[in-house]
Tab-separated table of N, CA and C in Angstrom:
chain	number	residue	atom	x	y	z
A	1	MET	N	0.592	-12.280	-62.511
A	1	MET	CA	0.999	-12.633	-61.332
A	1	MET	C	1.662	-12.005	-60.373
A	2	LYS	N	2.569	-11.029	-61.111
A	2	LYS	CA	3.538	-10.216	-60.190
A	2	LYS	C	2.379	-9.143	-59.890
A	3	ILE	N	1.450	-8.698	-60.273
A	3	ILE	CA	0.404	-7.643	-59.779
A	3	ILE	C	0.331	-8.141	-58.533
A	4	LYS	N	-0.429	-9.274	-58.550
A	4	LYS	CA	-0.954	-9.938	-57.190
A	4	LYS	C	-0.013	-9.920	-56.303
A	5	LYS	N	1.187	-10.297	-56.412
A	5	LYS	CA	2.164	-10.631	-55.414
A	5	LYS	C	2.486	-9.340	-54.833
A	6	SER	N	2.763	-8.161	-55.654
A	6	SER	CA	2.785	-6.709	-55.326
A	6	SER	C	1.935	-6.119	-54.297
A	7	MET	N	0.507	-6.812	-54.840
A	7	MET	CA	-0.542	-6.246	-53.957
A	7	MET	C	-0.469	-6.645	-52.724
A	8	ALA	N	-0.367	-7.968	-52.998
A	8	ALA	CA	-0.203	-8.645	-51.276
A	8	ALA	C	0.648	-8.243	-50.507
A	9	LEU	N	2.042	-8.066	-51.037
A	9	LEU	CA	2.782	-7.139	-50.271
A	9	LEU	C	2.412	-5.830	-49.931
A	10	LEU	N	2.236	-5.200	-50.594
A	10	LEU	CA	1.554	-3.713	-50.337
A	10	LEU	C	0.486	-3.816	-48.954
A	11	ALA	N	-0.437	-4.877	-49.251
A	11	ALA	CA	-1.376	-4.878	-48.226
A	11	ALA	C	-0.869	-5.434	-46.943
A	12	ALA	N	0.063	-6.612	-47.087
A	12	ALA	CA	0.678	-6.726	-45.744
A	12	ALA	C	1.638	-5.582	-45.017
A	13	ALA	N	2.238	-4.895	-45.823
A	13	ALA	CA	3.024	-3.922	-45.402
A	13	ALA	C	1.966	-2.552	-44.842
A	14	PHE	N	0.975	-2.484	-45.452
A	14	PHE	CA	-0.192	-1.460	-44.481
A	14	PHE	C	-0.634	-1.941	-43.300
A	15	VAL	N	-0.892	-3.556	-43.409
A	15	VAL	CA	-1.507	-3.861	-42.131
A	15	VAL	C	-0.365	-3.752	-41.054
A	16	ALA	N	1.188	-4.262	-41.428
A	16	ALA	CA	1.994	-3.930	-40.709
A	16	ALA	C	2.191	-2.750	-39.855
A	17	ALA	N	2.401	-1.827	-40.613
A	17	ALA	CA	2.348	-0.461	-40.519
A	17	ALA	C	1.309	0.209	-39.328
A	18	GLY	N	0.052	-0.483	-39.987
A	18	GLY	CA	-0.947	-0.056	-38.894
A	18	GLY	C	-0.717	-0.491	-37.476
A	19	ALA	N	-0.276	-1.867	-37.517
A	19	ALA	CA	-0.275	-2.551	-36.139
A	19	ALA	C	0.567	-1.822	-35.319
A	20	LEU	N	1.859	-1.374	-35.996
A	20	LEU	CA	3.082	-0.838	-35.462
A	20	LEU	C	2.589	0.663	-34.677
A	21	CYS	N	1.745	1.204	-35.756
A	21	CYS	CA	1.306	2.678	-35.355
A	21	CYS	C	0.678	2.475	-33.802
A	22	SER	N	-0.121	1.498	-33.959
A	22	SER	CA	-1.092	1.621	-32.944
A	22	SER	C	-0.831	0.988	-31.472
A	23	LEU	N	0.697	0.347	-31.750
A	23	LEU	CA	1.106	-0.004	-30.500
A	23	LEU	C	1.895	1.309	-29.772
A	24	SER	N	2.131	2.149	-30.664
A	24	SER	CA	2.698	3.374	-30.195
A	24	SER	C	2.127	4.402	-29.671
A	25	LEU	N	0.513	4.517	-30.048
A	25	LEU	CA	-0.468	5.514	-29.649
A	25	LEU	C	-0.549	5.073	-27.872
A	26	PRO	N	-0.459	6.346	-27.320
A	26	PRO	CA	-0.944	6.186	-25.933
A	26	PRO	C	-2.095	5.709	-25.621
A	27	GLN	N	-2.115	4.587	-24.626
A	27	GLN	CA	-3.505	4.241	-24.142
A	27	GLN	C	-4.350	5.196	-23.232
A	28	GLN	N	-5.456	5.050	-23.566
A	28	GLN	CA	-6.384	5.827	-22.856
A	28	GLN	C	-6.478	5.196	-21.282
A	29	ALA	N	-6.234	6.139	-20.321
A	29	ALA	CA	-6.732	5.351	-19.077
A	29	ALA	C	-8.115	5.242	-18.871
A	30	GLU	N	-8.252	4.212	-17.878
A	30	GLU	CA	-9.409	3.204	-17.620
A	30	GLU	C	-10.276	4.498	-16.968
A	31	LYS	N	-11.612	4.377	-17.126
A	31	LYS	CA	-12.375	5.248	-16.456
A	31	LYS	C	-12.725	5.060	-15.173
A	32	PRO	N	-12.597	5.718	-14.446
A	32	PRO	CA	-12.954	5.256	-12.873
A	32	PRO	C	-14.456	4.803	-12.729
A	33	LYS	N	-14.517	3.850	-12.088
A	33	LYS	CA	-15.930	3.195	-11.773
A	33	LYS	C	-16.489	3.402	-10.254
A	34	ASN	N	-17.479	3.352	-9.776
A	34	ASN	CA	-18.151	3.222	-8.500
A	34	ASN	C	-17.833	4.800	-7.733
A	35	LEU	N	-18.276	5.791	-8.592
A	35	LEU	CA	-18.101	7.096	-8.298
A	35	LEU	C	-19.377	7.566	-7.316
A	36	LYS	N	-19.141	7.867	-6.158
A	36	LYS	CA	-20.569	8.398	-5.661
A	36	LYS	C	-20.352	9.902	-5.055
A	37	VAL	N	-19.362	10.449	-5.116
A	37	VAL	CA	-19.432	11.494	-4.462
A	37	VAL	C	-18.640	12.720	-5.636
A	38	LEU	N	-17.305	12.044	-6.090
A	38	LEU	CA	-16.845	12.511	-6.969
A	38	LEU	C	-17.505	12.847	-8.500
A	39	PRO	N	-17.368	13.607	-9.320
A	39	PRO	CA	-17.974	13.736	-10.382
A	39	PRO	C	-17.916	12.647	-11.377
A	40	LYS	N	-18.710	11.765	-12.292
A	40	LYS	CA	-18.449	10.712	-13.018
A	40	LYS	C	-17.749	11.065	-13.981
A	41	ASN	N	-17.735	12.308	-14.534
A	41	ASN	CA	-16.946	12.926	-15.446
A	41	ASN	C	-15.397	13.508	-15.275
A	42	ILE	N	-14.892	12.946	-14.083
A	42	ILE	CA	-13.849	13.541	-13.751
A	42	ILE	C	-12.650	12.738	-14.426
A	43	SER	N	-11.622	13.647	-14.856
A	43	SER	CA	-10.362	13.133	-15.719
A	43	SER	C	-9.513	12.413	-14.433
A	44	HIS	N	-8.747	11.520	-15.661
A	44	HIS	CA	-8.011	11.108	-14.738
A	44	HIS	C	-7.251	11.839	-13.684
A	45	GLU	N	-6.213	12.951	-14.572
A	45	GLU	CA	-5.676	13.693	-13.836
A	45	GLU	C	-6.116	14.240	-12.913
A	46	GLU	N	-7.291	14.732	-12.681
A	46	GLU	CA	-8.057	15.552	-11.708
A	46	GLU	C	-8.391	14.476	-10.675
A	47	LEU	N	-8.640	13.310	-10.910
A	47	LEU	CA	-8.830	12.181	-9.609
A	47	LEU	C	-7.439	11.909	-9.053
A	48	ILE	N	-6.447	12.065	-9.854
A	48	ILE	CA	-5.150	11.929	-9.243
A	48	ILE	C	-4.782	12.855	-8.348
A	49	VAL	N	-5.014	14.245	-8.796
A	49	VAL	CA	-4.796	15.261	-7.960
A	49	VAL	C	-5.790	15.043	-6.606
A	50	VAL	N	-6.845	14.595	-6.580
A	50	VAL	CA	-7.863	14.535	-5.444
A	50	VAL	C	-7.051	13.490	-4.528
A	51	MET	N	-6.228	12.393	-5.125
A	51	MET	CA	-6.213	11.194	-4.273
A	51	MET	C	-5.052	11.841	-3.781
A	52	ARG	N	-4.033	12.697	-4.394
A	52	ARG	CA	-2.746	13.237	-3.782
A	52	ARG	C	-3.165	14.174	-2.456
A	53	ASN	N	-4.098	14.819	-2.585
A	53	ASN	CA	-4.398	15.515	-1.802
A	53	ASN	C	-4.989	14.773	-0.471
A	54	PHE	N	-5.617	13.725	-0.645
A	54	PHE	CA	-6.043	12.811	0.655
A	54	PHE	C	-4.631	12.213	1.077
A	55	ASN	N	-3.661	12.007	0.208
A	55	ASN	CA	-2.458	11.420	0.871
A	55	ASN	C	-1.628	12.349	1.725
A	56	ASN	N	-1.685	13.907	0.976
A	56	ASN	CA	-0.789	14.459	1.788
A	56	ASN	C	-1.747	15.343	3.359
A	57	ALA	N	-3.074	15.314	3.061
A	57	ALA	CA	-3.847	15.715	4.267
A	57	ALA	C	-3.969	14.647	5.438
A	58	LEU	N	-3.986	13.294	5.281
A	58	LEU	CA	-4.162	12.376	6.332
A	58	LEU	C	-2.674	11.383	6.104
A	59	GLY	N	-1.895	11.991	5.155
A	59	GLY	CA	-0.614	10.866	5.497
A	59	GLY	C	-0.706	9.656	5.060
A	60	VAL	N	-1.554	9.408	4.321
A	60	VAL	CA	-1.796	7.658	4.132
A	60	VAL	C	-1.516	7.574	2.361
A	61	LYS	N	-1.470	6.009	2.515
A	61	LYS	CA	-1.118	5.700	0.963
A	61	LYS	C	-2.638	5.050	0.341
A	62	CYS	N	-2.621	4.822	-0.560
A	62	CYS	CA	-3.820	4.341	-1.121
A	62	CYS	C	-4.742	3.133	-0.425
A	63	GLY	N	-3.889	2.123	0.000
A	63	GLY	CA	-4.233	0.944	0.836
A	63	GLY	C	-4.999	1.170	1.965
A	64	PHE	N	-4.987	2.687	2.448
A	64	PHE	CA	-5.618	3.067	3.701
A	64	PHE	C	-7.180	3.227	3.509
A	65	CYS	N	-7.636	3.572	1.998
A	65	CYS	CA	-9.135	3.680	1.940
A	65	CYS	C	-9.487	2.592	0.715
A	66	HIS	N	-8.556	1.844	-0.017
A	66	HIS	CA	-8.824	1.210	-0.978
A	66	HIS	C	-8.262	-0.188	-0.745
A	67	ALA	N	-9.169	-1.190	-1.023
A	67	ALA	CA	-9.065	-2.750	-0.684
A	67	ALA	C	-8.112	-3.269	-1.951
A	68	PRO	N	-7.265	-4.130	-1.560
A	68	PRO	CA	-6.453	-5.120	-2.330
A	68	PRO	C	-7.180	-5.758	-3.332
A	69	SER	N	-6.895	-6.099	-4.565
A	69	SER	CA	-7.191	-6.853	-5.718
A	69	SER	C	-7.515	-8.283	-5.239
A	70	LYS	N	-8.655	-8.974	-5.484
A	70	LYS	CA	-8.794	-10.257	-5.169
A	70	LYS	C	-7.897	-11.051	-5.950
A	71	ASP	N	-7.803	-10.404	-7.439
A	71	ASP	CA	-6.855	-11.512	-8.181
A	71	ASP	C	-5.343	-11.320	-7.984
A	72	ASP	N	-4.992	-9.971	-7.451
A	72	ASP	CA	-3.289	-9.745	-7.125
A	72	ASP	C	-3.465	-8.995	-6.055
A	73	PRO	N	-3.256	-9.107	-5.013
A	73	PRO	CA	-3.300	-8.655	-3.938
A	73	PRO	C	-1.952	-7.501	-3.789
A	74	LYS	N	-1.270	-7.427	-4.847
A	74	LYS	CA	-0.088	-6.341	-4.957
A	74	LYS	C	-0.865	-5.184	-5.468
A	75	HIS	N	-2.064	-5.348	-5.933
A	75	HIS	CA	-2.705	-4.117	-6.579
A	75	HIS	C	-3.805	-3.698	-6.172
A	76	MET	N	-4.344	-2.443	-6.237
A	76	MET	CA	-5.640	-2.063	-5.572
A	76	MET	C	-6.669	-1.969	-6.528
A	77	ASP	N	-7.917	-2.661	-5.769
A	77	ASP	CA	-9.382	-2.312	-6.467
A	77	ASP	C	-10.059	-1.207	-6.284
A	78	PHE	N	-9.652	-0.124	-6.828
A	78	PHE	CA	-10.197	1.076	-6.597
A	78	PHE	C	-11.842	1.210	-6.837
A	79	ALA	N	-12.379	0.423	-7.446
A	79	ALA	CA	-13.754	0.310	-7.335
A	79	ALA	C	-14.688	-0.123	-6.220
A	80	SER	N	-13.792	-1.216	-5.412
A	80	SER	CA	-14.357	-1.845	-4.468
A	80	SER	C	-14.602	-1.040	-3.122
A	81	ASP	N	-15.900	-1.537	-2.555
A	81	ASP	CA	-16.464	-0.675	-1.362
A	81	ASP	C	-15.855	-1.302	-0.132
A	82	GLU	N	-15.126	-2.408	-0.132
A	82	GLU	CA	-14.836	-3.495	1.043
A	82	GLU	C	-13.910	-2.603	2.046
A	83	ASN	N	-13.455	-1.648	1.776
A	83	ASN	CA	-12.597	-0.828	2.865
A	83	ASN	C	-13.478	0.118	3.791
A	84	PRO	N	-13.573	0.031	5.121
A	84	PRO	CA	-14.555	0.892	5.305
A	84	PRO	C	-14.148	2.431	5.346
A	85	HIS	N	-13.052	2.600	5.253
A	85	HIS	CA	-12.451	3.761	5.102
A	85	HIS	C	-13.007	4.802	4.239
A	86	LYS	N	-12.919	4.336	2.906
A	86	LYS	CA	-13.468	4.546	1.595
A	86	LYS	C	-14.880	5.262	1.974
A	87	GLY	N	-15.919	4.547	2.565
A	87	GLY	CA	-17.011	5.297	3.156
A	87	GLY	C	-16.909	6.493	3.958
A	88	VAL	N	-15.964	6.214	4.962
A	88	VAL	CA	-15.761	7.448	5.893
A	88	VAL	C	-15.478	8.696	4.808
A	89	ALA	N	-14.361	8.468	4.075
A	89	ALA	CA	-13.931	9.439	3.255
A	89	ALA	C	-15.042	10.153	2.507
A	90	ARG	N	-15.800	9.533	1.867
A	90	ARG	CA	-17.127	9.971	1.279
A	90	ARG	C	-17.921	10.690	2.093
A	91	ASP	N	-18.302	10.247	3.479
A	91	ASP	CA	-19.139	10.867	4.150
A	91	ASP	C	-18.187	12.296	4.550
A	92	MET	N	-16.874	12.117	4.684
A	92	MET	CA	-16.083	13.538	5.074
A	92	MET	C	-16.391	14.537	3.697
A	93	MET	N	-16.293	13.883	2.510
A	93	MET	CA	-16.254	14.836	1.508
A	93	MET	C	-17.602	15.486	1.155
A	94	ARG	N	-18.521	14.755	1.717
A	94	ARG	CA	-20.129	15.361	1.461
A	94	ARG	C	-19.917	16.462	2.622
A	95	MET	N	-19.455	16.116	3.886
A	95	MET	CA	-19.546	17.034	4.820
A	95	MET	C	-18.883	18.423	5.008
A	96	THR	N	-17.493	18.206	4.091
A	96	THR	CA	-16.853	19.634	3.851
A	96	THR	C	-17.818	20.282	3.103
A	97	SER	N	-17.755	19.755	2.008
A	97	SER	CA	-18.662	20.267	0.917
A	97	SER	C	-19.992	21.070	1.525
A	98	ARG	N	-20.695	20.288	2.457
A	98	ARG	CA	-21.664	21.207	2.814
A	98	ARG	C	-21.309	22.524	3.605
A	99	ILE	N	-20.401	21.991	4.698
A	99	ILE	CA	-19.938	23.284	5.298
A	99	ILE	C	-19.247	24.522	4.467
A	100	ASN	N	-18.421	24.234	3.115
A	100	ASN	CA	-18.307	24.998	2.524
A	100	ASN	C	-19.102	25.839	1.717
A	101	LYS	N	-20.246	25.202	1.474
A	101	LYS	CA	-21.585	25.763	0.357
A	101	LYS	C	-22.286	26.760	1.563
A	102	LYS	N	-22.256	26.204	2.838
A	102	LYS	CA	-23.162	26.820	3.685
A	102	LYS	C	-22.398	28.254	4.446
A	103	PHE	N	-20.925	28.162	4.929
A	103	PHE	CA	-20.526	29.147	5.442
A	103	PHE	C	-19.366	29.837	4.583
A	104	PHE	N	-18.873	29.185	3.600
A	104	PHE	CA	-17.920	30.092	2.926
A	104	PHE	C	-18.343	30.207	1.749
A	105	LYS	N	-19.405	29.785	1.193
A	105	LYS	CA	-20.017	29.940	-0.214
A	105	LYS	C	-19.245	29.454	-1.316
A	106	GLY	N	-18.307	28.670	-0.658
A	106	GLY	CA	-17.521	27.669	-2.038
A	106	GLY	C	-15.939	28.574	-2.349
A	107	SER	N	-15.941	29.687	-1.659
A	107	SER	CA	-14.781	30.772	-2.210
A	107	SER	C	-13.520	29.947	-1.935
A	108	GLU	N	-12.728	30.034	-2.895
A	108	GLU	CA	-11.405	29.342	-2.500
A	108	GLU	C	-10.607	29.521	-1.318
A	109	PRO	N	-10.291	31.161	-1.071
A	109	PRO	CA	-9.461	31.344	0.169
A	109	PRO	C	-9.964	30.778	1.310
A	110	MET	N	-10.960	30.417	1.822
A	110	MET	CA	-11.723	30.312	2.847
A	110	MET	C	-12.268	28.742	2.456
A	111	THR	N	-11.886	27.827	3.135
A	111	THR	CA	-12.718	26.565	2.795
A	111	THR	C	-12.111	25.382	4.049
A	112	VAL	N	-12.897	24.485	4.155
A	112	VAL	CA	-12.386	23.549	4.829
A	112	VAL	C	-12.086	22.467	4.117
A	113	THR	N	-11.007	21.711	4.374
A	113	THR	CA	-10.584	20.572	3.756
A	113	THR	C	-10.222	19.401	4.648
A	114	CYS	N	-9.769	18.494	4.104
A	114	CYS	CA	-9.435	17.186	5.054
A	114	CYS	C	-7.972	18.003	5.795
A	115	TYR	N	-7.188	18.633	5.442
A	115	TYR	CA	-6.213	19.123	5.943
A	115	TYR	C	-6.768	19.971	7.580
A	116	THR	N	-7.774	20.382	7.167
A	116	THR	CA	-8.032	21.537	8.485
A	116	THR	C	-8.244	20.630	9.659
A	117	CYS	N	-8.690	19.551	9.334
A	117	CYS	CA	-8.866	18.765	10.728
A	117	CYS	C	-7.753	17.595	10.966
A	118	HIS	N	-7.520	17.159	9.981
A	118	HIS	CA	-6.236	16.013	10.089
A	118	HIS	C	-4.739	16.515	10.243
A	119	HIS	N	-4.418	17.781	9.799
A	119	HIS	CA	-3.357	18.155	9.827
A	119	HIS	C	-2.028	17.047	9.458
A	120	GLY	N	-2.309	16.309	8.309
A	120	GLY	CA	-1.340	15.267	8.102
A	120	GLY	C	-1.557	13.767	8.599
A	121	ASN	N	-2.279	13.839	9.876
A	121	ASN	CA	-2.725	12.339	10.608
A	121	ASN	C	-3.801	11.795	10.184
A	122	GLU	N	-3.824	10.465	10.017
A	122	GLU	CA	-4.957	9.862	10.039
A	122	GLU	C	-6.029	9.943	10.923
A	123	GLU	N	-6.032	10.354	11.988
A	123	GLU	CA	-7.093	10.558	12.833
A	123	GLU	C	-6.985	12.132	12.856
A	124	PRO	N	-8.194	12.829	13.005
A	124	PRO	CA	-8.750	13.989	13.397
A	124	PRO	C	-7.757	14.710	14.408
A	125	VAL	N	-7.002	15.649	14.597
A	125	VAL	CA	-6.327	16.412	15.898
A	125	VAL	C	-7.572	17.010	16.685
A	126	SER	N	-8.307	16.444	17.766
A	126	SER	CA	-8.891	17.269	18.585
A	126	SER	C	-8.826	18.520	19.384
A	127	LYS	N	-7.566	18.391	19.545
A	127	LYS	CA	-6.982	19.634	20.235
A	127	LYS	C	-5.576	19.744	20.219
A	128	PRO	N	-4.921	21.115	20.406
A	128	PRO	CA	-3.494	21.141	20.145
A	128	PRO	C	-2.676	20.463	21.167
A	129	ALA	N	-1.322	20.041	20.563
A	129	ALA	CA	-0.506	19.356	21.429
A	129	ALA	C	0.007	20.173	22.452
A	130	GLU	N	0.286	19.893	23.496
A	130	GLU	CA	0.481	20.455	24.743
A	130	GLU	C	1.777	20.875	24.600
A	131	LYS	N	2.253	22.100	24.950
A	131	LYS	CA	3.486	22.754	24.730
A	131	LYS	C	4.139	22.354	25.867
A	132	ALA	N	5.277	22.041	26.208
A	132	ALA	CA	6.479	22.124	27.342
A	132	ALA	C	6.338	23.409	27.689
A	133	PRO	N	6.554	23.433	29.057
A	133	PRO	CA	6.777	24.749	29.833
A	133	PRO	C	8.090	25.290	29.191
A	134	GLN	N	7.884	26.688	29.378
A	134	GLN	CA	9.427	27.341	29.069
A	134	GLN	C	10.087	28.028	30.182
A	135	ALA	N	11.327	27.651	30.145
A	135	ALA	CA	12.034	28.104	31.258
A	135	ALA	C	12.221	29.948	31.518
A	136	ALA	N	12.001	29.992	32.681
A	136	ALA	CA	12.135	31.691	33.134
A	136	ALA	C	13.364	32.061	32.264
A	137	PRO	N	13.375	33.288	31.282
A	137	PRO	CA	14.616	33.875	31.090
A	137	PRO	C	15.597	34.133	32.143
A	138	ALA	N	16.914	34.252	31.654
A	138	ALA	CA	18.051	34.166	32.428
A	138	ALA	C	17.902	35.907	33.026
A	139	ARG	N	18.345	36.261	33.969
A	139	ARG	CA	18.503	37.618	34.433
A	139	ARG	C	19.694	38.052	34.620
């Protein structure tokens, strides 16, 4: 009887230890869904770098291209294609890729990026801002 109790206690201890260990393991990030231009095997870290580049190049936040979740509008539904800006972003990614392959052979020092045209603005800048006339130097 004592052996059965000891075995049951030992088994319960192993189950409890296993449960506690599984809670402390880092949870794997959910795989991105609905990727049409970015590589399907992109890592979570690489995806975040790409998204931060959009943020810097266009001066926008996630909600500019991503639709809010229908279940909880405070969160984004990153897989949704509901926001038309997401389609535009995909088209722009394809365009810059074609330009870089054709004219720059994909060399890193010379590439066209979102920033090339957007300069931190939602809409591309089509011409330079006009400079104020400078006063004539004093004599």
